[in-house]
GROMACS .gro file of C-alpha atoms in nm:
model
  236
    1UNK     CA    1  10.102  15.930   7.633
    2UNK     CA    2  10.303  16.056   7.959
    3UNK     CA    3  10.395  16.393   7.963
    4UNK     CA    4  10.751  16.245   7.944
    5UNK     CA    5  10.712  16.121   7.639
    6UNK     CA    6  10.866  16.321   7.343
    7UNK     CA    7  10.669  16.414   6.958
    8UNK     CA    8  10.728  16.162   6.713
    9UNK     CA    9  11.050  16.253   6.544
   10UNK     CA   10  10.995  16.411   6.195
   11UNK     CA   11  11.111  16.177   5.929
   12UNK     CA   12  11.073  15.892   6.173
   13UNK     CA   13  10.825  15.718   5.944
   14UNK     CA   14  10.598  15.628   6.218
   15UNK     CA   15  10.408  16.049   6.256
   16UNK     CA   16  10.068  15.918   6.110
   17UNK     CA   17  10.088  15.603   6.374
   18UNK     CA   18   9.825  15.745   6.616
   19UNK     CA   19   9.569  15.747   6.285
   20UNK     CA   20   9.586  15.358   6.241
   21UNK     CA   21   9.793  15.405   5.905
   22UNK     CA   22   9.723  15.136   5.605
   23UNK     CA   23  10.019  14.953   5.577
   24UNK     CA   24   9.918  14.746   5.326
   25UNK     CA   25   9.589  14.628   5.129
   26UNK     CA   26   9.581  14.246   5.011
   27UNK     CA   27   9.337  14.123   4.750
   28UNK     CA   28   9.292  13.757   4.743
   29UNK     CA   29   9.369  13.498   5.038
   30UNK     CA   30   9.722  13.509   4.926
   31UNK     CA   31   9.762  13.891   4.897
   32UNK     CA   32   9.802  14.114   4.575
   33UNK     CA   33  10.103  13.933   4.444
   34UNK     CA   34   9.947  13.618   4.385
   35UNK     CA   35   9.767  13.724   4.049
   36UNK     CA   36   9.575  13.466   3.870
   37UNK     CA   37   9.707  13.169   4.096
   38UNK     CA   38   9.507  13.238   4.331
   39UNK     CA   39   9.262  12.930   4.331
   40UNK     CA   40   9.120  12.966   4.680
   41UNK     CA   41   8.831  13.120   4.503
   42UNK     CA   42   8.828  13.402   4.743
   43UNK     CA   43   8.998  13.640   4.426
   44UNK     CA   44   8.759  13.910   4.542
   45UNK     CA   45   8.896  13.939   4.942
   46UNK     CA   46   9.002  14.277   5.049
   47UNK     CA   47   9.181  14.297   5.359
   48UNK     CA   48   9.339  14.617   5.502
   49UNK     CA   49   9.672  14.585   5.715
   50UNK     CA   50   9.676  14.865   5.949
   51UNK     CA   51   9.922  14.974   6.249
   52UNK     CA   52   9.713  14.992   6.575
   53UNK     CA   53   9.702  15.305   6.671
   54UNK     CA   54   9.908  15.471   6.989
   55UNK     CA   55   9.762  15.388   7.306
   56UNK     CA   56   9.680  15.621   7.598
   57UNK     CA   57   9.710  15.659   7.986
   58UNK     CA   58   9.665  15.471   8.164
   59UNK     CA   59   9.804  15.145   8.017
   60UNK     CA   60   9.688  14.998   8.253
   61UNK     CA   61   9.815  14.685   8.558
   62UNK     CA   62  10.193  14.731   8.552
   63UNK     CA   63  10.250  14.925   8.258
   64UNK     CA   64  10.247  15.257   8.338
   65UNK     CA   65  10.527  15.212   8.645
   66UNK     CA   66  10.734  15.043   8.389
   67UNK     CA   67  10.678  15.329   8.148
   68UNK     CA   68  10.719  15.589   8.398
   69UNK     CA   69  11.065  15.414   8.508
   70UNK     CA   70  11.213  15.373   8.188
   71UNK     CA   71  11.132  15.739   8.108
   72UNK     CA   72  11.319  15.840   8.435
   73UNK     CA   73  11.601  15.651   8.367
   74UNK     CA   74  11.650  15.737   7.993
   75UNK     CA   75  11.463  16.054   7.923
   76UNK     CA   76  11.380  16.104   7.592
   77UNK     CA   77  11.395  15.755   7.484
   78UNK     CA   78  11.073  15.738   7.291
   79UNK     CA   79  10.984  15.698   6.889
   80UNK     CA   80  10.654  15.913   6.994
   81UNK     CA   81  10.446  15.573   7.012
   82UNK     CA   82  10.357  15.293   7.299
   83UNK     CA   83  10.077  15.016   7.176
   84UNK     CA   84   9.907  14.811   7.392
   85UNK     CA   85   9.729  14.531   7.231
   86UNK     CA   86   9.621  14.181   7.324
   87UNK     CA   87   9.778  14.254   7.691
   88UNK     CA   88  10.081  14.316   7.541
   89UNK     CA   89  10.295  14.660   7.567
   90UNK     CA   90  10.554  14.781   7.304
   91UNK     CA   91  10.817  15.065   7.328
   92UNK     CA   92  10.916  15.229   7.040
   93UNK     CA   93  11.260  15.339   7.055
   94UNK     CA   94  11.504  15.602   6.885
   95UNK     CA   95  11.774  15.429   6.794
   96UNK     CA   96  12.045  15.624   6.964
   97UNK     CA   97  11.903  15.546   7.312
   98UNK     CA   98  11.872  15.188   7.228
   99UNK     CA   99  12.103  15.035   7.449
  100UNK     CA  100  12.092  15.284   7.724
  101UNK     CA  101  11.731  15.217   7.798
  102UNK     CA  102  11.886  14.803   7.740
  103UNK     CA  103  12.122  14.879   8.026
  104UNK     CA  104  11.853  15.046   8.262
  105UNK     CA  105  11.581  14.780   8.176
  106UNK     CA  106  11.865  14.525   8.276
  107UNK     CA  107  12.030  14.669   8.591
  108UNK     CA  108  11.760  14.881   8.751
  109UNK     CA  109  11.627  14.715   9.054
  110UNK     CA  110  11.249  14.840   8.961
  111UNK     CA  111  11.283  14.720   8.618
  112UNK     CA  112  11.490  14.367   8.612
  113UNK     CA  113  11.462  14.299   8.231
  114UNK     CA  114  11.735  14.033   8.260
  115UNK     CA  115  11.706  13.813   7.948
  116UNK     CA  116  11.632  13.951   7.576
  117UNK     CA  117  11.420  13.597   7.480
  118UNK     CA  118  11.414  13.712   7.146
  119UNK     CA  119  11.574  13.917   6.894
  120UNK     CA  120  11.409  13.945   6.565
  121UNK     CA  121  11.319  14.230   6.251
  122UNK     CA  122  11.042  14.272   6.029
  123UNK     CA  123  11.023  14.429   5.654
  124UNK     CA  124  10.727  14.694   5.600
  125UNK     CA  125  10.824  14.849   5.236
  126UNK     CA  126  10.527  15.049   5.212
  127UNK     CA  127  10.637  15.224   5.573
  128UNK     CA  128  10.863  15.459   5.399
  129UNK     CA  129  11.191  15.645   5.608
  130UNK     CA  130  11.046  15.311   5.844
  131UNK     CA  131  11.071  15.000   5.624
  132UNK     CA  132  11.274  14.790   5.894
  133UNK     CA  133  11.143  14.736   6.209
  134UNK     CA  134  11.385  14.546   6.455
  135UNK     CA  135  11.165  14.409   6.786
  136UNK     CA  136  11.336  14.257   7.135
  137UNK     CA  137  11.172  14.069   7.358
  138UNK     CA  138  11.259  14.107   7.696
  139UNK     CA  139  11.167  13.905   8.042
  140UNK     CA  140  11.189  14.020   8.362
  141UNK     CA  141  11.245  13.696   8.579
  142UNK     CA  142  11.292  13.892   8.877
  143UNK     CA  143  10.958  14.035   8.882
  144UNK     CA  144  10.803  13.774   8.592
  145UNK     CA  145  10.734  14.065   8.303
  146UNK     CA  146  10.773  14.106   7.941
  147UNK     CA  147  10.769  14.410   7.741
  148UNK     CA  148  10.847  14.465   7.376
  149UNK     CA  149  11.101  14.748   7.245
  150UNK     CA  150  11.076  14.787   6.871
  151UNK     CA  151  11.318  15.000   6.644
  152UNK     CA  152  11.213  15.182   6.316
  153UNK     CA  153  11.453  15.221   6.085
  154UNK     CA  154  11.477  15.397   5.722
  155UNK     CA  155  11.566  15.109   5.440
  156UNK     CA  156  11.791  15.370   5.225
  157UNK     CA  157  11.874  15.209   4.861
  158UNK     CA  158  12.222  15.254   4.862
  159UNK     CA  159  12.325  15.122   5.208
  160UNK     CA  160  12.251  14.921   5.485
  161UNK     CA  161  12.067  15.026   5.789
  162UNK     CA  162  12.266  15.080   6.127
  163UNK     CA  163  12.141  15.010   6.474
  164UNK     CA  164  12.361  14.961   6.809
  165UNK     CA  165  12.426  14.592   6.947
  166UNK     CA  166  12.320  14.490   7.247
  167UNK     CA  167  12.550  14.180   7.311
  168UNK     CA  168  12.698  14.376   7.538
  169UNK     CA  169  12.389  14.358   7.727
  170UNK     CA  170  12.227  14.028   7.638
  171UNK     CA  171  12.529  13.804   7.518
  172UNK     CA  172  12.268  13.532   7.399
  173UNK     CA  173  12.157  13.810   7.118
  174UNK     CA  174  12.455  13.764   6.933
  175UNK     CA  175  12.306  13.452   6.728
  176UNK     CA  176  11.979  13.677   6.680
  177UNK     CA  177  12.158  13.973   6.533
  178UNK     CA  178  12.362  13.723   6.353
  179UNK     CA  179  12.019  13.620   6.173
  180UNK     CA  180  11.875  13.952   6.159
  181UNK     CA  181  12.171  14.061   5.949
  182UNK     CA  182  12.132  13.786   5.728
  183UNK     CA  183  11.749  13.767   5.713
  184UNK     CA  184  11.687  14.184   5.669
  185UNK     CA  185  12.066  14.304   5.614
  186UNK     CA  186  12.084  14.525   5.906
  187UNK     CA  187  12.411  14.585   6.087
  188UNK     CA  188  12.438  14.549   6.424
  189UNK     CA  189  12.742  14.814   6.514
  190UNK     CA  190  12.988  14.671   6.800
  191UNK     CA  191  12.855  14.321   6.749
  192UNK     CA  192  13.191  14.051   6.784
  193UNK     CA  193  13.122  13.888   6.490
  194UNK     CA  194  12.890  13.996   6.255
  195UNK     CA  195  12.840  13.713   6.026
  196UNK     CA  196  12.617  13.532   5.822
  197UNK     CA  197  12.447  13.268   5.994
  198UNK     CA  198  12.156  13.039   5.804
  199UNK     CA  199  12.278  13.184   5.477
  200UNK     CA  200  12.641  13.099   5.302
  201UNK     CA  201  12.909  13.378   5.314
  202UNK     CA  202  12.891  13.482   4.978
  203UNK     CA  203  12.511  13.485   4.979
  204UNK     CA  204  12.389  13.843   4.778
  205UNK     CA  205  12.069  14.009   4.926
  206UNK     CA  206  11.877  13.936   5.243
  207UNK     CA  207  11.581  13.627   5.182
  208UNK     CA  208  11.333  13.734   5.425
  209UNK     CA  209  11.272  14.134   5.312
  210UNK     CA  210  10.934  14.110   5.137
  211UNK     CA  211  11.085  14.247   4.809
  212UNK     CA  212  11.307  13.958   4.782
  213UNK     CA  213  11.238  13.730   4.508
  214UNK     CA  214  11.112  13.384   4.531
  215UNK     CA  215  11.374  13.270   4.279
  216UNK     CA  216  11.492  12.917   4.251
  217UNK     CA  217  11.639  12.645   4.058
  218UNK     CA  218  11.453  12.421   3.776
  219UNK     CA  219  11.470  12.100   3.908
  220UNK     CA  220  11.428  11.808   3.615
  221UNK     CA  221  11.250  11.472   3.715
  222UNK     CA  222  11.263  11.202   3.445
  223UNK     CA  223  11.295  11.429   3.082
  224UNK     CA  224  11.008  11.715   3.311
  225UNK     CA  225  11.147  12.031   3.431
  226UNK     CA  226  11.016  12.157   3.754
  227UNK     CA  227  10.986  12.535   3.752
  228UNK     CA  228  11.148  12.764   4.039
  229UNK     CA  229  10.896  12.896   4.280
  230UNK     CA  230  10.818  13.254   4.109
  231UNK     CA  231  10.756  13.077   3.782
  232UNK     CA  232  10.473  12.837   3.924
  233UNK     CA  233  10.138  12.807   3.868
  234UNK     CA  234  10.105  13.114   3.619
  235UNK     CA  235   9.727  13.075   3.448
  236UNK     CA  236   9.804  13.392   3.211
   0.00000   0.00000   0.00000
């Protein structure tokens, strides 16, 4: 990491990163929830989901200029972690200089990150004070980059997570925040309209955490009743 770059916030959930932490360790080819109907006959797989660890200098082709610039720009910006994998770079954030560095990586000439392609969020429940990770993908046309900032947040019980909107920045992520609020329930402060938008208004909970259940509704065909999805092929 760049001298720049700041220690990983305590509490951030991400301080083990740079030891390839275990997210998450699947039995079966379906993963530990799938009990006895697993009948892929591989029961006895054990597969280990890891973080990769945090990668260091140099990055490597472009990277490091970018890196350097964005820690210029907005100093202190950094989570305490930068992965490069599969010729890809990622940016962890803090959330409060989220859409600072969105403004420099959009306006600066040396950076040009004009268009946020994507807008999405992912649910780790076993990354405790980290369960919600929300990722941007953003493309530099000018200069024909992409780079990935990611977001950890903490999942608390009791409330929703907060992070900044950037459809101030990149007006097309107001759809994508739209979904990521409805998907993972995080809320998207300053956003126009923050509404559902695959999901009906009075929808309860967020379909796409992992802890949300399959649920359902028993569906009867000619006198049979067709189970909802959690209740299917149980062998018990």
């Amino acid at each position: 990491m760049s001298e720049q770059t700041p220690a990983t916030p305590q509490g951030s959930g991400l301080e083990a990163a740079g030891q390839n932490p275990v997210i998450e360790t699947k039995t079966g080819m379906w993963g530990g929830a799938s009990g006895s109907s697993d009948t892929s006959g591989y029961n006895g797989l054990t597969r280990l989901i890891e973080m990769p660890g945090d990668s260091s200098r140099p990055y490597g082709g472009w990277f490091d200029a970018v890196a350097d610039r964005m820690a210029e720009l907005v100093p202190g910006f950094s989570a305490g972690l930068t992965l490069v994998d599969r010729g890809e770079i990622t940016f962890f954030v803090l959330p409060g200089k989220l859409l600072e560095l969105a403004e420099a990586l959009r306006d600066d000439e040396k950076l040009r990150f004009e268009s946020c392609s994507c807008l999405t969020c992912v649910h780790y429940p076993q990354m405790t004070g980290a369960e919600l990770h929300v990722v941007y993908d953003l493309l530099s046309y000018t200069h024909n980059r992409r780079i990935r900032l990611e977001v950890a947040l903490a999942d608390p019980e009791d409330q929703h997570p907060h992070l900044p909107s950037v459809v101030s920045v990149y007006p097309q992520a107001d759809w994508q925040e739209r979904e990521a609020w409805d998907m993972f329930g995080v809320i998207f402060d300053g956003h126009p309209a923050l509404t559902r938008i695959l999901m009906p208004d009075d929808w309860q909970g967020h379909p796409q955490r992992k802890d949300y259940p399959l649920g359902g509704i028993p569906v009867e065909y000619k006198g049979a009743v067709v189970a909802p999805p959690d209740q299917r092929r149980s062998y018990n």
